[in-house]
Amino acid sequence: MLSPHELDGRWSLDRPYLNTASYGLPPAPAFAALQEALAEWREGRTSWEGWTESVARARESFARLVGARPEDVAAGATVSELVGLVAASLPDGAEVLVPDVEFTSNLFPWLAQQHRGVRVRTAALSDLADAVDSSTSLVALSAVQSSNGDVADLASIREAADASRALVFVDATQACGWLPLRAADFDFVVAHTYKWLMSPRGAALMAVRPERLDALVPIHAGWWSAENPLGDYYGPPLRLARTARRLDTSPAWFSWVGTAPTIELVEQIGVERIHEHDVELANRFRAGMGLEPANSAIVSVDVDAAERLEAAGIRAAVRAGGLRVSFHLYNTGAHVDAALDALRAAG
Ligand SMILES: Cc1ncc(COP(=O)(O)O)c(C=O)c1O
């Protein structure tokens, strides 16, 4: 497990926070960088260009984290928007296969293309690999399910998709930051950074397999997507960046200012070690609830006791009818035990 010494005072929780699956808590250096940028903004102390350097830093750091090249990473504001971009680029009549309880940011954008014959088929996550067939154009799924923390068998799904020449789109929002992932194994890997990458909302990144880039329509193109965005603002012709930056949306400056130092810190600590730490805490919680160990940082239990946790000052969430608790690097064994005590008190 990570020791408080290794976290070096970057987080100071005065109560257990078990809800990273909803939003993660910023490390001190990122929070300080954001305050500094806000103060600059308030007094007009700088021009804005410096804030955009955070987009490049976040793109590079995310690329290293998932083993991609920065030039193959697009930066947007939400997952739904980046899913929508890929959805808008599918051929008419394409079939998309999605797990049946998938989070809607990775479902509605595909469904929204129905007007031009794009079809969405669903199957249980455990049956997804078997459900891929020759009619499947793309399989879209979360690496880790938001509703209950189930970790997808990505290797089998990739294999089944390869056999049917289907693309694989992975939403790693509930995974990136604690579950090791290799972008090269998939066609698209997207993650919003405000959960396990502990950043402000409004910074999402997507690694695109280089061969897929040219098939994507840059539907969000604007000044920021230009080859030279800091000095070329007016008039035709269309002159987009040659890299995946042409798929970007113009950056929400302050979100990125808080995001870059946080992803860099995750890199520095190491996803493998965070994985070990988070899953160990989750399994300590599972054991306390009489459950077998599993491989996820998110645990969903069928108890109606969220209010008791709340009363004990412990933040968790209710999703798909279950109590969802999630464990990240700033949590400790004492936080797990406090939650178990509160739940036992709930009888
Ligand atoms: C799996 C997953 N994807 C995406 C999101 C967020 O989507 P968006 O960035 O479109 O708001 C969430 C938020 O809970 C999520 O759990």
Coordinates of N, CA and C in Angstrom, one line a residue, residues 14-228:
D14 N -10.0 15.3 6.0 CA -10.3 15.2 7.4 C -11.4 14.2 7.7
R15 N -11.9 13.6 6.6 CA -12.9 12.5 6.8 C -12.7 11.5 5.6
P16 N -13.2 10.3 5.7 CA -13.1 9.4 4.6 C -13.9 9.9 3.4
Y17 N -13.3 9.9 2.3 CA -14.0 10.2 1.0 C -13.9 9.0 0.1
L18 N -15.0 8.3 -0.1 CA -15.1 7.1 -0.8 C -15.9 7.2 -2.1
N19 N -15.7 8.3 -2.8 CA -16.5 8.6 -4.0 C -15.7 9.1 -5.2
T20 N -14.5 8.6 -5.4 CA -13.7 9.0 -6.5 C -14.4 8.6 -7.8
A21 N -15.3 7.6 -7.8 CA -16.0 7.2 -9.0 C -16.9 8.3 -9.4
S22 N -17.2 9.3 -8.5 CA -18.0 10.5 -8.9 C -17.1 11.6 -9.2
Y23 N -16.2 12.0 -8.3 CA -15.1 12.9 -8.7 C -13.9 12.7 -7.7
G24 N -12.7 12.9 -8.3 CA -11.5 12.7 -7.5 C -11.1 14.0 -6.8
L25 N -10.2 13.9 -5.8 CA -9.8 15.1 -5.1 C -8.4 15.6 -5.5
P26 N -8.3 16.8 -5.7 CA -7.0 17.3 -6.3 C -5.8 17.3 -5.4
P27 N -4.6 17.0 -5.9 CA -3.4 17.0 -5.0 C -3.1 18.5 -4.9
A28 N -2.4 18.8 -3.8 CA -2.1 20.2 -3.4 C -1.4 21.0 -4.6
P29 N -0.4 20.4 -5.3 CA 0.3 21.2 -6.3 C -0.7 21.6 -7.4
A30 N -1.7 20.8 -7.7 CA -2.6 21.1 -8.8 C -3.6 22.2 -8.3
F31 N -4.0 22.1 -7.0 CA -4.9 23.0 -6.5 C -4.2 24.4 -6.4
A32 N -2.9 24.4 -6.1 CA -2.2 25.7 -6.0 C -2.0 26.3 -7.4
A33 N -1.7 25.4 -8.4 CA -1.6 25.9 -9.7 C -2.9 26.6 -10.2
L34 N -4.0 26.0 -9.9 CA -5.3 26.5 -10.3 C -5.5 27.9 -9.6
Q35 N -5.2 27.9 -8.3 CA -5.4 29.2 -7.6 C -4.6 30.3 -8.2
E36 N -3.4 30.0 -8.6 CA -2.5 30.9 -9.2 C -3.0 31.5 -10.5
A37 N -3.5 30.5 -11.3 CA -4.1 30.9 -12.6 C -5.3 31.8 -12.4
L38 N -6.1 31.4 -11.4 CA -7.4 32.2 -11.1 C -7.0 33.6 -10.7
A39 N -5.9 33.7 -9.9 CA -5.5 35.1 -9.4 C -5.0 35.9 -10.6
E40 N -4.3 35.2 -11.5 CA -3.8 35.9 -12.7 C -5.0 36.4 -13.5
W41 N -6.0 35.6 -13.6 CA -7.2 35.9 -14.4 C -7.9 37.1 -13.7
R42 N -8.0 37.1 -12.4 CA -8.8 38.1 -11.7 C -8.2 39.5 -11.9
E43 N -6.9 39.5 -12.0 CA -6.2 40.8 -12.1 C -5.7 41.1 -13.5
G44 N -6.0 40.2 -14.4 CA -5.5 40.4 -15.8 C -4.0 40.5 -15.8
R45 N -3.3 39.7 -15.0 CA -1.9 39.8 -14.8 C -1.1 39.2 -16.0
T46 N -1.7 38.3 -16.7 CA -1.0 37.6 -17.9 C -1.9 37.6 -19.1
S47 N -1.3 37.2 -20.2 CA -2.2 36.9 -21.3 C -2.5 35.4 -21.2
W48 N -3.4 34.9 -22.0 CA -4.0 33.6 -21.8 C -3.1 32.5 -22.3
E49 N -2.2 32.8 -23.2 CA -1.5 31.8 -24.0 C -0.8 30.8 -23.0
G50 N -0.2 31.3 -21.9 CA 0.5 30.5 -20.9 C -0.4 29.4 -20.4
W51 N -1.7 29.7 -20.2 CA -2.6 28.7 -19.6 C -2.8 27.5 -20.6
T52 N -2.6 27.8 -21.9 CA -2.8 26.7 -22.9 C -1.7 25.7 -22.9
E53 N -0.5 26.1 -22.3 CA 0.6 25.2 -22.2 C 0.2 23.9 -21.4
S54 N -0.8 24.1 -20.5 CA -1.2 23.0 -19.7 C -1.9 21.9 -20.5
V55 N -2.5 22.3 -21.7 CA -3.1 21.3 -22.5 C -2.0 20.4 -23.1
A56 N -0.9 21.0 -23.6 CA 0.2 20.2 -24.1 C 0.8 19.3 -23.1
R57 N 0.9 19.9 -21.9 CA 1.5 19.0 -20.8 C 0.6 17.8 -20.5
A58 N -0.7 18.1 -20.4 CA -1.7 17.0 -20.0 C -1.7 16.0 -21.2
R59 N -1.7 16.5 -22.4 CA -1.7 15.6 -23.5 C -0.5 14.6 -23.5
E60 N 0.7 15.2 -23.2 CA 1.9 14.4 -23.2 C 1.9 13.4 -22.1
S61 N 1.4 13.9 -20.9 CA 1.5 13.0 -19.7 C 0.5 11.9 -19.9
F62 N -0.7 12.2 -20.4 CA -1.7 11.2 -20.7 C -1.2 10.1 -21.7
A63 N -0.5 10.7 -22.7 CA 0.0 9.8 -23.8 C 1.0 8.8 -23.1
R64 N 1.9 9.3 -22.3 CA 2.9 8.4 -21.6 C 2.1 7.4 -20.7
L65 N 1.1 7.9 -20.1 CA 0.4 7.0 -19.1 C -0.3 5.8 -19.9
V66 N -0.8 6.0 -21.1 CA -1.4 4.9 -21.8 C -0.6 4.4 -23.0
G67 N 0.7 4.8 -23.0 CA 1.6 4.3 -24.1 C 1.3 4.7 -25.5
A68 N 0.8 6.0 -25.6 CA 0.5 6.5 -27.0 C 1.5 7.6 -27.3
R69 N 1.4 8.1 -28.5 CA 2.2 9.3 -28.9 C 1.3 10.5 -28.6
P70 N 1.9 11.6 -28.2 CA 1.1 12.8 -27.9 C 0.4 13.3 -29.2
E71 N 1.0 13.1 -30.3 CA 0.3 13.5 -31.6 C -0.9 12.7 -31.9
D72 N -1.1 11.6 -31.2 CA -2.3 10.8 -31.5 C -3.4 11.0 -30.4
V73 N -3.2 12.0 -29.6 CA -4.1 12.3 -28.5 C -4.9 13.6 -28.8
A74 N -6.2 13.5 -28.7 CA -7.1 14.6 -28.9 C -7.6 15.1 -27.5
A75 N -7.8 16.4 -27.3 CA -8.2 17.0 -26.1 C -9.5 17.7 -26.2
G76 N -10.5 17.3 -25.4 CA -11.8 17.9 -25.4 C -12.3 18.3 -24.0
A77 N -13.6 18.5 -23.9 CA -14.1 19.0 -22.6 C -14.9 17.8 -22.0
T78 N -15.4 16.9 -22.7 CA -16.2 15.8 -22.2 C -16.0 14.5 -23.0
V79 N -16.3 13.4 -22.3 CA -16.3 12.2 -23.0 C -17.4 12.1 -24.1
S80 N -18.6 12.6 -23.8 CA -19.7 12.5 -24.7 C -19.4 13.2 -26.0
E81 N -18.7 14.3 -25.9 CA -18.3 15.0 -27.2 C -17.3 14.2 -28.0
L82 N -16.4 13.6 -27.3 CA -15.4 12.8 -28.1 C -16.0 11.5 -28.7
V83 N -16.9 10.9 -27.9 CA -17.6 9.7 -28.4 C -18.4 10.2 -29.6
G84 N -19.1 11.4 -29.5 CA -19.9 11.9 -30.6 C -19.1 12.2 -31.8
L85 N -17.9 12.6 -31.7 CA -17.0 12.8 -32.8 C -16.7 11.5 -33.6
V86 N -16.4 10.5 -32.8 CA -16.2 9.2 -33.5 C -17.5 8.7 -34.1
A87 N -18.6 8.8 -33.4 CA -19.9 8.4 -33.9 C -20.3 9.1 -35.2
A88 N -20.0 10.4 -35.2 CA -20.4 11.2 -36.4 C -19.5 10.7 -37.6
S89 N -18.4 10.0 -37.4 CA -17.5 9.6 -38.4 C -17.8 8.2 -38.9
L90 N -18.7 7.5 -38.2 CA -19.0 6.1 -38.7 C -19.8 6.2 -40.0
P91 N -19.6 5.2 -40.8 CA -20.4 5.2 -42.1 C -21.9 5.0 -41.8
D92 N -22.7 5.5 -42.7 CA -24.2 5.2 -42.5 C -24.4 3.7 -42.4
G93 N -25.3 3.4 -41.5 CA -25.7 1.9 -41.4 C -24.8 1.1 -40.6
A94 N -23.8 1.7 -40.0 CA -22.8 1.0 -39.1 C -23.5 0.4 -37.9
E95 N -23.0 -0.7 -37.4 CA -23.6 -1.3 -36.2 C -22.6 -1.1 -35.0
V96 N -23.1 -0.6 -33.9 CA -22.3 -0.4 -32.7 C -22.8 -1.3 -31.6
L97 N -21.9 -2.1 -31.0 CA -22.3 -3.0 -30.0 C -21.8 -2.4 -28.6
V98 N -22.8 -2.3 -27.7 CA -22.5 -1.6 -26.4 C -23.0 -2.5 -25.2
P99 N -22.4 -2.5 -24.1 CA -23.0 -3.3 -22.9 C -24.3 -2.7 -22.5
D100 N -25.2 -3.5 -22.0 CA -26.5 -3.0 -21.8 C -26.7 -2.0 -20.6
V101 N -25.7 -2.0 -19.7 CA -25.9 -1.0 -18.6 C -24.8 0.1 -18.7
E102 N -24.4 0.3 -19.9 CA -23.3 1.3 -20.2 C -23.7 2.7 -19.8
F103 N -22.8 3.5 -19.2 CA -23.0 4.9 -18.9 C -23.4 5.6 -20.2
T104 N -24.4 6.5 -20.0 CA -25.0 7.1 -21.3 C -24.1 8.0 -22.1
S105 N -23.0 8.5 -21.5 CA -22.1 9.3 -22.3 C -21.4 8.4 -23.4
N106 N -21.4 7.1 -23.2 CA -20.8 6.2 -24.2 C -21.9 5.4 -24.8
L107 N -23.2 5.9 -24.8 CA -24.3 5.3 -25.4 C -25.1 6.2 -26.3
F108 N -25.5 7.3 -25.7 CA -26.4 8.3 -26.4 C -25.7 8.8 -27.7
P109 N -24.4 9.1 -27.6 CA -23.8 9.7 -28.9 C -23.9 8.7 -30.0
W110 N -23.9 7.4 -29.8 CA -24.0 6.4 -30.9 C -25.5 6.4 -31.3
L111 N -26.4 6.4 -30.3 CA -27.8 6.3 -30.6 C -28.3 7.6 -31.4
A112 N -27.6 8.7 -31.1 CA -27.9 10.0 -31.8 C -27.7 9.9 -33.3
Q113 N -27.0 8.9 -33.7 CA -26.7 8.8 -35.2 C -27.7 7.9 -35.9
Q114 N -28.8 7.5 -35.2 CA -29.8 6.6 -35.7 C -30.4 7.1 -37.0
H115 N -30.5 8.5 -37.1 CA -31.2 9.1 -38.2 C -30.6 8.7 -39.5
R116 N -29.3 8.3 -39.5 CA -28.6 7.9 -40.8 C -28.3 6.4 -40.8
G117 N -29.1 5.7 -40.0 CA -29.1 4.2 -40.1 C -28.0 3.6 -39.2
V118 N -27.4 4.3 -38.4 CA -26.4 3.7 -37.4 C -27.3 2.9 -36.4
R119 N -26.9 1.7 -36.2 CA -27.7 0.8 -35.3 C -26.9 0.5 -34.0
V120 N -27.6 0.5 -32.9 CA -26.9 0.2 -31.6 C -27.5 -1.1 -31.1
R121 N -26.7 -2.1 -30.9 CA -27.1 -3.4 -30.3 C -26.5 -3.5 -28.9
T122 N -27.2 -4.0 -27.9 CA -26.7 -4.2 -26.6 C -26.6 -5.7 -26.2
A123 N -25.6 -5.9 -25.3 CA -25.5 -7.3 -24.8 C -24.9 -7.1 -23.3
A124 N -25.2 -8.1 -22.5 CA -24.6 -8.0 -21.1 C -23.1 -7.9 -21.3
L125 N -22.4 -7.2 -20.4 CA -21.0 -7.1 -20.4 C -20.3 -8.4 -20.5
S126 N -20.7 -9.4 -19.7 CA -20.1 -10.7 -19.7 C -20.2 -11.5 -21.0
D127 N -21.2 -11.1 -21.8 CA -21.5 -11.8 -23.1 C -21.0 -10.9 -24.3
L128 N -20.3 -9.8 -24.0 CA -20.0 -8.9 -25.1 C -19.1 -9.5 -26.2
A129 N -18.1 -10.2 -25.8 CA -17.2 -10.8 -26.8 C -18.0 -11.8 -27.7
D130 N -18.8 -12.6 -27.0 CA -19.6 -13.6 -27.8 C -20.6 -12.9 -28.8
A131 N -21.0 -11.7 -28.4 CA -22.0 -11.0 -29.2 C -21.5 -10.3 -30.4
V132 N -20.1 -10.2 -30.5 CA -19.5 -9.5 -31.7 C -19.7 -10.5 -32.9
D133 N -20.2 -10.0 -34.0 CA -20.3 -10.8 -35.2 C -20.0 -10.0 -36.4
S134 N -20.2 -10.6 -37.6 CA -19.7 -9.9 -38.8 C -20.4 -8.6 -39.1
S135 N -21.6 -8.4 -38.5 CA -22.3 -7.2 -38.7 C -21.8 -6.0 -37.8
T136 N -20.9 -6.3 -36.9 CA -20.5 -5.3 -35.9 C -19.4 -4.4 -36.5
S137 N -19.6 -3.1 -36.5 CA -18.6 -2.2 -37.0 C -17.7 -1.8 -35.9
L138 N -18.3 -1.6 -34.7 CA -17.5 -1.0 -33.6 C -18.1 -1.5 -32.3
V139 N -17.2 -1.9 -31.3 CA -17.6 -2.3 -30.0 C -17.2 -1.1 -29.1
A140 N -18.2 -0.5 -28.3 CA -17.9 0.6 -27.5 C -18.2 0.2 -26.0
L141 N -17.3 0.3 -25.1 CA -17.5 -0.1 -23.8 C -16.6 0.6 -22.8
S142 N -17.1 0.6 -21.5 CA -16.2 1.2 -20.5 C -15.3 0.1 -20.0
A143 N -14.0 0.4 -19.8 CA -13.1 -0.5 -19.2 C -13.5 -1.0 -17.8
V144 N -14.1 0.0 -17.1 CA -14.7 -0.3 -15.8 C -16.0 0.3 -15.7
Q145 N -17.0 -0.5 -15.3 CA -18.4 0.0 -15.3 C -18.6 1.0 -14.2
S146 N -19.3 2.1 -14.5 CA -19.6 3.1 -13.5 C -20.6 2.7 -12.5
S147 N -21.5 1.8 -12.9 CA -22.6 1.4 -12.0 C -22.1 0.5 -10.9
N148 N -21.2 -0.4 -11.2 CA -20.8 -1.4 -10.1 C -19.4 -1.7 -10.1
G149 N -18.5 -1.1 -10.9 CA -17.1 -1.4 -10.8 C -16.6 -2.6 -11.6
D150 N -17.5 -3.3 -12.3 CA -17.1 -4.5 -13.1 C -16.0 -4.1 -14.1
V151 N -14.9 -4.9 -14.1 CA -13.8 -4.7 -15.0 C -14.0 -5.5 -16.3
A152 N -14.0 -4.9 -17.4 CA -14.3 -5.7 -18.7 C -13.1 -6.6 -19.0
D153 N -13.4 -7.7 -19.6 CA -12.4 -8.6 -20.2 C -12.0 -8.0 -21.5
L154 N -11.2 -7.0 -21.5 CA -10.8 -6.3 -22.7 C -10.1 -7.1 -23.7
A155 N -9.3 -8.1 -23.2 CA -8.5 -8.9 -24.1 C -9.4 -9.8 -25.0
S156 N -10.4 -10.4 -24.4 CA -11.4 -11.2 -25.2 C -12.2 -10.4 -26.1
I157 N -12.6 -9.2 -25.7 CA -13.4 -8.3 -26.6 C -12.5 -7.9 -27.8
R158 N -11.3 -7.5 -27.5 CA -10.4 -7.1 -28.6 C -10.2 -8.3 -29.6
E159 N -10.0 -9.5 -29.0 CA -9.8 -10.7 -29.9 C -11.1 -10.9 -30.8
A160 N -12.2 -10.9 -30.1 CA -13.5 -11.1 -30.9 C -13.7 -10.0 -32.0
A161 N -13.3 -8.8 -31.6 CA -13.5 -7.7 -32.5 C -12.5 -7.9 -33.7
D162 N -11.3 -8.3 -33.4 CA -10.3 -8.5 -34.5 C -10.8 -9.6 -35.5
A163 N -11.4 -10.6 -34.9 CA -11.9 -11.7 -35.7 C -13.0 -11.2 -36.7
S164 N -13.8 -10.2 -36.3 CA -14.9 -9.7 -37.1 C -14.5 -8.3 -37.7
R165 N -13.2 -8.0 -37.7 CA -12.7 -6.7 -38.2 C -13.5 -5.5 -37.7
A166 N -13.9 -5.6 -36.4 CA -14.6 -4.5 -35.8 C -13.6 -3.6 -35.0
L167 N -14.0 -2.3 -34.9 CA -13.1 -1.4 -34.1 C -13.5 -1.5 -32.6
V168 N -12.6 -1.1 -31.7 CA -12.9 -1.1 -30.3 C -12.7 0.3 -29.7
F169 N -13.8 0.8 -29.1 CA -13.7 2.1 -28.5 C -13.9 1.9 -27.0
V170 N -12.8 2.3 -26.2 CA -12.8 2.1 -24.8 C -13.0 3.4 -24.0
D171 N -14.0 3.5 -23.2 CA -14.2 4.6 -22.3 C -13.4 4.2 -21.0
A172 N -12.3 4.9 -20.7 CA -11.5 4.6 -19.6 C -11.7 5.6 -18.4
T173 N -12.8 6.3 -18.4 CA -13.0 7.3 -17.4 C -13.0 6.7 -16.0
Q174 N -13.5 5.5 -15.8 CA -13.5 4.9 -14.5 C -12.3 4.0 -14.3
A175 N -11.3 4.1 -15.2 CA -10.2 3.2 -15.1 C -8.9 3.9 -15.1
C176 N -8.8 4.9 -16.0 CA -7.5 5.6 -16.2 C -7.1 6.3 -14.9
G177 N -5.9 5.9 -14.4 CA -5.4 6.5 -13.1 C -5.3 5.4 -12.1
W178 N -6.0 4.3 -12.2 CA -5.7 3.1 -11.3 C -5.6 1.8 -12.0
L179 N -6.1 1.7 -13.2 CA -6.1 0.4 -13.9 C -5.1 0.5 -15.1
P180 N -4.0 -0.2 -15.1 CA -3.1 -0.1 -16.2 C -3.7 -0.4 -17.6
L181 N -3.5 0.4 -18.6 CA -4.2 0.2 -19.9 C -3.2 0.6 -21.0
R182 N -3.3 -0.1 -22.1 CA -2.4 0.3 -23.2 C -3.2 0.7 -24.4
A183 N -3.1 2.0 -24.8 CA -4.0 2.5 -25.8 C -3.8 1.7 -27.1
A184 N -2.5 1.2 -27.3 CA -2.2 0.5 -28.6 C -3.1 -0.7 -28.8
D185 N -3.7 -1.2 -27.8 CA -4.5 -2.4 -27.9 C -5.9 -2.1 -28.5
F186 N -6.2 -0.8 -28.6 CA -7.6 -0.4 -29.0 C -7.5 0.6 -30.1
D187 N -8.7 0.9 -30.7 CA -8.7 2.0 -31.7 C -8.9 3.3 -31.1
F188 N -9.7 3.4 -30.0 CA -9.9 4.7 -29.4 C -9.9 4.4 -27.9
V189 N -9.2 5.3 -27.1 CA -9.3 5.2 -25.6 C -9.5 6.6 -25.1
V190 N -10.7 6.8 -24.5 CA -11.1 8.1 -24.0 C -11.1 8.1 -22.5
A191 N -10.8 9.2 -21.9 CA -11.0 9.3 -20.4 C -11.3 10.8 -20.1
H192 N -12.3 11.0 -19.3 CA -12.5 12.3 -18.6 C -11.6 12.2 -17.4
T193 N -10.9 13.4 -17.1 CA -9.9 13.3 -16.0 C -10.4 13.6 -14.6
Y194 N -11.7 13.9 -14.5 CA -12.1 14.5 -13.2 C -12.4 13.4 -12.1
K195 N -12.2 12.2 -12.5 CA -12.4 11.1 -11.5 C -11.1 10.6 -11.0
W196 N -10.6 9.5 -11.6 CA -9.4 8.8 -11.1 C -8.1 9.6 -11.4
L197 N -8.2 10.6 -12.3 CA -7.1 11.5 -12.6 C -7.2 12.8 -11.8
M198 N -8.2 12.9 -11.0 CA -8.3 13.9 -9.9 C -8.2 15.3 -10.3
S199 N -8.8 15.6 -11.5 CA -8.6 16.9 -12.1 C -9.9 17.7 -12.0
P200 N -9.9 19.0 -12.4 CA -11.2 19.7 -12.5 C -12.0 19.1 -13.7
R201 N -13.4 19.2 -13.6 CA -14.2 18.7 -14.7 C -13.9 19.6 -15.9
G202 N -14.0 19.1 -17.1 CA -13.8 19.9 -18.3 C -12.5 19.6 -19.1
A203 N -11.8 18.5 -18.8 CA -10.6 18.1 -19.5 C -10.7 16.6 -19.8
A204 N -11.0 16.3 -21.0 CA -11.1 14.8 -21.4 C -10.1 14.6 -22.6
L205 N -9.5 13.4 -22.6 CA -8.4 13.1 -23.6 C -8.8 11.8 -24.3
M206 N -8.4 11.7 -25.6 CA -8.7 10.5 -26.3 C -7.5 10.1 -27.2
A207 N -7.0 8.9 -27.0 CA -5.9 8.4 -27.8 C -6.5 7.7 -29.0
V208 N -6.1 8.1 -30.2 CA -6.6 7.5 -31.4 C -5.5 6.7 -32.1
R209 N -5.9 5.5 -32.5 CA -4.9 4.7 -33.2 C -4.5 5.4 -34.5
P210 N -3.2 5.6 -34.8 CA -2.8 6.5 -35.8 C -3.5 6.2 -37.2
E211 N -3.7 4.9 -37.5 CA -4.4 4.6 -38.8 C -5.8 5.1 -38.8
R212 N -6.4 5.4 -37.7 CA -7.9 5.8 -37.7 C -8.0 7.3 -37.8
L213 N -7.0 8.0 -37.6 CA -7.1 9.5 -37.6 C -7.8 10.1 -38.8
D214 N -7.3 9.6 -40.0 CA -7.8 10.3 -41.2 C -9.3 10.0 -41.4
A215 N -9.9 9.0 -40.8 CA -11.3 8.7 -41.0 C -12.2 9.5 -40.1
L216 N -11.6 10.3 -39.2 CA -12.4 11.0 -38.2 C -12.7 12.4 -38.8
V217 N -13.9 12.8 -38.8 CA -14.3 14.2 -39.2 C -14.1 15.1 -38.1
P218 N -13.3 16.2 -38.2 CA -13.1 17.1 -37.1 C -14.2 18.0 -36.9
I219 N -15.3 17.5 -36.3 CA -16.6 18.2 -36.3 C -16.5 19.4 -35.3
H220 N -15.5 19.4 -34.4 CA -15.4 20.5 -33.5 C -14.4 21.6 -33.9
A221 N -13.9 21.5 -35.2 CA -12.8 22.4 -35.7 C -13.1 23.8 -35.4
G222 N -12.1 24.5 -34.9 CA -12.2 26.0 -34.7 C -10.8 26.5 -34.6
W223 N -10.6 27.7 -34.1 CA -9.3 28.3 -34.1 C -8.2 27.5 -33.5
W224 N -8.6 26.7 -32.4 CA -7.6 25.9 -31.7 C -7.2 24.7 -32.5
S225 N -8.0 24.3 -33.5 CA -7.6 23.1 -34.3 C -6.6 23.4 -35.4
A226 N -6.3 24.7 -35.6 CA -5.4 25.1 -36.7 C -4.0 24.6 -36.4
E227 N -3.3 24.5 -37.5 CA -1.9 24.1 -37.4 C -1.1 25.0 -36.4
N228 N -1.4 26.3 -36.5 CA -0.7 27.3 -35.7 C -1.8 28.1 -34.9

